[in-house]
Every structure is written in C-alpha cells, then in structure tokens.
Amino acid sequence: MPRVRKVQNKKEKAPAEKVRVLITGAKIQSRIKEMARQIRKDFAGEPLHLVSVLKGGVFFLTDLARNIPGQVSFDFIAVASYGQNTHSSGQVRLTRDLDSSIEGKTVIVVEDILDTGMTLQYLLRLFQQRKPKHLRVAVLLDKPGRRLAAVHADYIGFSIPNEFVVGYGLDYSERYRNLPYVGVLSLGGKERETV
Ligand code: IMP
Ligand code: MG
C-alpha cells in the first residue's frame, strides 16, 4: 500500500497588529486640563460652543468640556473624504451638519488630529460663512510635518512625528478608538506610514 503523505495546509498567520504607546492616558488627561484652563482664561465669562468632528473628536470633546468651567454647549458635524488616500486628496464633503446655528457664538472646533489640514480648512471656511462671534480650533494632536493646507490651530495638545496613531478616538478601520491612550500602530512589525 502506498504511503500517503499528508500535506499540511498550514494557514499563514496574518502578521499581528501592534500598538506602541506614544502618549499615556494620564498625560492626555493632564494636558486637556491645561488646555481647558487656557480656553476659559481666553474667553472669561463667555458661553462657549464646542463643535466636534465625528467620530474621532468625541473623546477629546467630552474630556475638554468637563474641564471647562462655566457655560458650555456642544454640537457635532461629520465629514467624509473621497477616495482612498483621502487626507491628501483634499476632497472633503459634509455628511452631517450641525443641529443649530453658530451665528454670534464663540465656537471652538474640537478635532482629534491636525494632519494635512484639509478637513479643518474645509470646516473653517464653512463655519466662517455662518458668522460666529469667534472661531477657534483646538486639536489634541498635531502632525506639523504633514501639512498641506495653511491651517492654524489655537490650542494644540501634543505635536507628534509623522506616524500613524490610533486610540483616544483615532481609528484604523474603525478599530482602536476605545484605547484610553494614543499609540503608534504597526502592522506585523512594520509601523504603518501615513498616506
Ligand atoms: P487632515 O484633513 O489630513 O488634517 O486629516 C484629519 C483627519 O484624518 C483626522 O480627523 C483623522 O480622522 C484622520 N487622521 C489623520 N492622521 C491620522 C492618524 O495618524 N491616525 C488616525 N487617523 C488619522
Ligand atoms: Mg477625525
């Protein structure tokens, strides 16, 4: 009887994704407290209207809002970018508008990260047309090395190198948003470069 050789069809394991901690949750929280204090100082006694960009900016907004004393309201907007390498295409469109008017309000746009700047450039143009009393920008993270649009953020949590980060609202294919820290994502040992 011929010997039958079993061919093992070993499935190749997908390389494991890893996240290397870049900014701990504790550091994020203490920096947000400082930012909140500064914002309140700059607009002492004024009602503030925080506008966050879904979904990444939500964690930052809620922590920031809880640390700003006095009158604070908030609203949400959502945008989508066309194509794959969306951030650099500059094609941003609105998928969900604000619930209420911002006319005459002191508006702080709250974003997770300022990367190429295309998203914020689009939003700031849109909001400026709606005649707010003041329009300011607060970002948790800034990647200055990636800027394509001349966007200025008034409040910056941390400047970070040009690496793809996840956590604290930031995602990779909708995952990792729930991490309480910000980390650099690597795919199978290789850190993912931003496109
Ligand atoms: P921008 O229009 O290029 O400034 O891109 C801003 C948006 O791109 C952010 O709100 C994020 O949703 C996304 N983004 C940019 N860099 C990263 C990153 O390192 N990790 C996850 N999302 C990012
Ligand atoms: Mg975002």
Tab-separated table of C-alpha atoms and ligand atoms in Angstrom:
chain	number	residue	atom	x	y	z
A	1	MET	CA	0.000	0.000	0.000
A	2	PRO	CA	1.451	3.307	-0.999
A	3	ARG	CA	2.163	5.618	1.791
A	4	VAL	CA	0.001	8.640	1.662
A	5	ARG	CA	1.826	11.713	2.636
A	6	LYS	CA	-0.269	14.189	4.392
A	7	VAL	CA	0.218	17.619	3.104
A	8	GLN	CA	-0.357	20.018	5.845
A	9	ASN	CA	-2.078	23.046	4.573
A	10	LYS	CA	-0.842	25.437	7.144
A	11	LYS	CA	-2.679	28.685	7.027
A	12	GLU	CA	-0.321	31.595	7.001
A	13	LYS	CA	-0.847	33.674	10.047
A	14	ALA	CA	-1.645	37.284	9.396
A	15	PRO	CA	1.020	39.479	10.960
A	16	ALA	CA	-0.145	40.809	14.279
A	17	GLU	CA	-1.007	44.456	14.619
A	18	LYS	CA	0.722	46.132	17.487
A	19	VAL	CA	0.228	49.411	19.218
A	20	ARG	CA	3.156	51.143	20.876
A	21	VAL	CA	2.108	53.664	23.499
A	22	LEU	CA	3.047	57.177	22.477
A	23	ILE	CA	1.044	59.303	24.928
A	24	THR	CA	-0.365	57.750	28.077
A	25	GLY	CA	-3.929	58.314	29.201
A	26	ALA	CA	-2.673	60.218	32.255
A	27	LYS	CA	-0.650	62.615	30.098
A	28	ILE	CA	-3.620	63.192	27.824
A	29	GLN	CA	-5.862	63.996	30.780
A	30	SER	CA	-3.464	66.433	32.388
A	31	ARG	CA	-2.794	68.215	29.081
A	32	ILE	CA	-6.529	68.515	28.434
A	33	LYS	CA	-6.973	70.142	31.856
A	34	GLU	CA	-4.342	72.731	30.924
A	35	MET	CA	-5.979	73.368	27.560
A	36	ALA	CA	-9.392	73.758	29.180
A	37	ARG	CA	-7.966	76.259	31.668
A	38	GLN	CA	-6.372	78.260	28.853
A	39	ILE	CA	-9.560	78.309	26.780
A	40	ARG	CA	-11.614	79.525	29.738
A	41	LYS	CA	-8.986	82.174	30.500
A	42	ASP	CA	-9.083	83.435	26.892
A	43	PHE	CA	-12.871	83.696	26.934
A	44	ALA	CA	-13.577	84.524	30.569
A	45	GLY	CA	-17.265	84.611	31.376
A	46	GLU	CA	-18.351	83.839	27.802
A	47	PRO	CA	-20.608	80.986	26.778
A	48	LEU	CA	-18.562	78.569	24.667
A	49	HIS	CA	-19.903	76.410	21.894
A	50	LEU	CA	-17.743	73.360	21.217
A	51	VAL	CA	-18.140	71.768	17.803
A	52	SER	CA	-16.610	68.368	17.375
A	53	VAL	CA	-15.937	66.328	14.280
A	54	LEU	CA	-17.388	62.826	14.414
A	55	LYS	CA	-16.195	60.360	15.313
A	56	GLY	CA	-12.572	60.854	16.240
A	57	GLY	CA	-13.008	64.098	18.142
A	58	VAL	CA	-15.663	62.834	20.540
A	59	PHE	CA	-13.412	61.625	23.387
A	60	PHE	CA	-11.448	64.857	23.285
A	61	LEU	CA	-14.628	66.925	23.291
A	62	THR	CA	-16.147	65.198	26.291
A	63	ASP	CA	-12.976	65.436	28.382
A	64	LEU	CA	-12.371	69.035	27.343
A	65	ALA	CA	-15.968	70.065	28.034
A	66	ARG	CA	-15.880	68.536	31.516
A	67	ASN	CA	-12.834	70.612	32.377
A	68	ILE	CA	-14.080	73.995	31.169
A	69	PRO	CA	-15.980	75.776	33.926
A	70	GLY	CA	-18.964	77.980	33.127
A	71	GLN	CA	-21.403	77.834	30.264
A	72	VAL	CA	-20.535	75.268	27.629
A	73	SER	CA	-22.707	73.815	24.896
A	74	PHE	CA	-21.736	71.476	22.099
A	75	ASP	CA	-22.693	70.172	18.693
A	76	PHE	CA	-21.378	67.677	16.162
A	77	ILE	CA	-20.568	67.628	12.498
A	78	ALA	CA	-19.394	64.772	10.303
A	79	VAL	CA	-17.353	64.814	7.146
A	80	ALA	CA	-16.165	62.251	4.675
A	81	SER	CA	-13.240	62.348	2.335
A	82	TYR	CA	-13.315	60.988	-1.175
A	83	GLY	CA	-11.058	58.206	-2.370
A	84	GLN	CA	-8.574	56.070	-0.517
A	85	ASN	CA	-5.769	58.432	0.250
A	86	THR	CA	-8.378	60.787	1.419
A	87	HIS	CA	-6.440	63.229	3.520
A	88	SER	CA	-4.195	64.312	0.728
A	89	SER	CA	-6.902	64.425	-1.947
A	90	GLY	CA	-8.389	67.457	-0.259
A	91	GLN	CA	-11.882	66.388	-1.250
A	92	VAL	CA	-13.960	66.786	1.849
A	93	ARG	CA	-17.728	66.687	1.995
A	94	LEU	CA	-20.247	67.173	4.725
A	95	THR	CA	-22.196	64.089	5.793
A	96	ARG	CA	-23.863	65.507	8.886
A	97	ASP	CA	-24.413	69.174	9.584
A	98	LEU	CA	-24.695	70.911	12.933
A	99	ASP	CA	-28.039	70.901	14.735
A	100	SER	CA	-28.075	74.605	15.475
A	101	SER	CA	-26.854	77.947	14.163
A	102	ILE	CA	-23.449	79.204	15.263
A	103	GLU	CA	-24.131	82.838	14.387
A	104	GLY	CA	-22.856	85.156	17.106
A	105	LYS	CA	-21.430	82.279	19.151
A	106	THR	CA	-17.917	81.729	20.403
A	107	VAL	CA	-17.132	78.499	18.604
A	108	ILE	CA	-14.258	76.156	19.351
A	109	VAL	CA	-13.780	73.441	16.752
A	110	VAL	CA	-12.565	70.339	18.545
A	111	GLU	CA	-10.615	67.836	16.423
A	112	ASP	CA	-8.617	64.755	17.265
A	113	ILE	CA	-5.729	65.438	14.914
A	114	LEU	CA	-4.479	68.070	12.526
A	115	ASP	CA	-2.753	66.213	9.749
A	116	THR	CA	-2.740	67.635	6.213
A	117	GLY	CA	-5.179	70.276	7.396
A	118	MET	CA	-7.629	69.691	4.541
A	119	THR	CA	-10.508	68.746	6.834
A	120	LEU	CA	-10.118	71.747	9.090
A	121	GLN	CA	-9.614	74.098	6.168
A	122	TYR	CA	-12.932	72.942	4.756
A	123	LEU	CA	-14.722	73.266	8.094
A	124	LEU	CA	-13.293	76.654	8.956
A	125	ARG	CA	-14.391	78.076	5.604
A	126	LEU	CA	-17.864	76.660	6.144
A	127	PHE	CA	-18.162	77.962	9.705
A	128	GLN	CA	-16.761	81.398	8.902
A	129	GLN	CA	-19.613	81.938	6.437
A	130	ARG	CA	-22.059	81.381	9.286
A	131	LYS	CA	-20.794	84.425	11.177
A	132	PRO	CA	-19.702	83.174	14.575
A	133	LYS	CA	-18.525	85.780	17.081
A	134	HIS	CA	-15.195	83.967	17.441
A	135	LEU	CA	-13.904	80.864	15.705
A	136	ARG	CA	-11.066	78.931	17.285
A	137	VAL	CA	-9.522	75.499	16.796
A	138	ALA	CA	-8.460	73.005	19.446
A	139	VAL	CA	-6.688	69.812	18.388
A	140	LEU	CA	-5.372	67.100	20.626
A	141	LEU	CA	-2.635	66.087	18.199
A	142	ASP	CA	-0.721	67.928	15.543
A	143	LYS	CA	1.437	66.403	12.833
A	144	PRO	CA	3.108	69.548	11.505
A	145	GLY	CA	5.246	67.566	9.076
A	146	ARG	CA	2.224	66.578	7.028
A	147	ARG	CA	0.596	69.943	6.456
A	148	LEU	CA	-0.771	70.737	3.001
A	149	ALA	CA	-3.274	73.457	3.912
A	150	ALA	CA	-2.267	76.518	5.892
A	151	VAL	CA	-4.464	75.870	8.903
A	152	HIS	CA	-3.711	77.361	12.275
A	153	ALA	CA	-4.743	75.624	15.490
A	154	ASP	CA	-5.136	77.901	18.502
A	155	TYR	CA	-4.835	75.125	21.063
A	156	ILE	CA	-2.621	72.097	20.498
A	157	GLY	CA	-2.338	69.197	22.903
A	158	PHE	CA	0.739	67.438	21.546
A	159	SER	CA	2.877	67.752	18.445
A	160	ILE	CA	3.746	64.294	17.190
A	161	PRO	CA	6.019	62.881	14.499
A	162	ASN	CA	4.724	61.655	11.177
A	163	GLU	CA	3.458	58.275	12.316
A	164	PHE	CA	0.049	56.669	12.084
A	165	VAL	CA	-1.553	56.797	15.501
A	166	VAL	CA	-4.628	55.180	16.988
A	167	GLY	CA	-6.550	55.393	20.232
A	168	TYR	CA	-8.396	58.050	22.156
A	169	GLY	CA	-10.861	58.423	19.274
A	170	LEU	CA	-8.457	57.761	16.421
A	171	ASP	CA	-9.089	54.633	14.408
A	172	TYR	CA	-7.652	52.207	11.957
A	173	SER	CA	-10.643	50.798	10.013
A	174	GLU	CA	-12.938	51.820	12.871
A	175	ARG	CA	-10.881	49.930	15.437
A	176	TYR	CA	-8.792	51.123	18.383
A	177	ARG	CA	-10.884	54.242	19.031
A	178	ASN	CA	-11.589	52.973	22.545
A	179	LEU	CA	-7.981	52.873	23.717
A	180	PRO	CA	-7.519	55.357	26.575
A	181	TYR	CA	-4.058	56.298	25.236
A	182	VAL	CA	-2.573	57.280	21.886
A	183	GLY	CA	-0.267	54.746	20.291
A	184	VAL	CA	1.634	54.155	17.079
A	185	LEU	CA	0.126	51.351	15.033
A	186	SER	CA	2.377	48.794	13.463
A	187	LEU	CA	1.209	46.108	11.099
A	188	GLY	CA	3.219	42.939	11.588
A	189	GLY	CA	6.297	44.609	12.950
A	190	LYS	CA	6.260	47.390	10.393
A	191	GLU	CA	4.884	50.690	11.531
A	192	ARG	CA	2.208	51.991	9.237
A	193	GLU	CA	3.160	55.095	7.388
A	194	THR	CA	0.586	57.766	6.873
A	195	VAL	CA	-0.501	58.134	3.296
B	1	IMP	P1	-6.467	66.032	7.614
B	1	IMP	O1	-7.634	66.513	6.824
B	1	IMP	O2	-5.408	65.411	6.761
B	1	IMP	O3	-5.900	67.057	8.571
B	1	IMP	O4	-6.955	64.773	8.411
B	1	IMP	C1	-7.643	64.821	9.533
B	1	IMP	C2	-8.312	63.504	9.774
B	1	IMP	O5	-7.575	62.400	9.233
B	1	IMP	C3	-8.393	63.247	11.254
B	1	IMP	O6	-9.556	63.819	11.786
B	1	IMP	C4	-8.372	61.753	11.316
B	1	IMP	O7	-9.676	61.253	11.156
B	1	IMP	C5	-7.552	61.324	10.133
B	1	IMP	N1	-6.142	61.041	10.511
B	1	IMP	C6	-5.054	61.761	10.223
B	1	IMP	N2	-3.949	61.221	10.746
B	1	IMP	C7	-4.345	60.117	11.404
B	1	IMP	C8	-3.657	59.114	12.189
B	1	IMP	O8	-2.425	59.125	12.401
B	1	IMP	N3	-4.436	58.138	12.705
B	1	IMP	C9	-5.782	58.062	12.525
B	1	IMP	N4	-6.464	58.981	11.819
B	1	IMP	C10	-5.754	59.998	11.253
B	2	MG	MG	-11.322	62.884	12.508
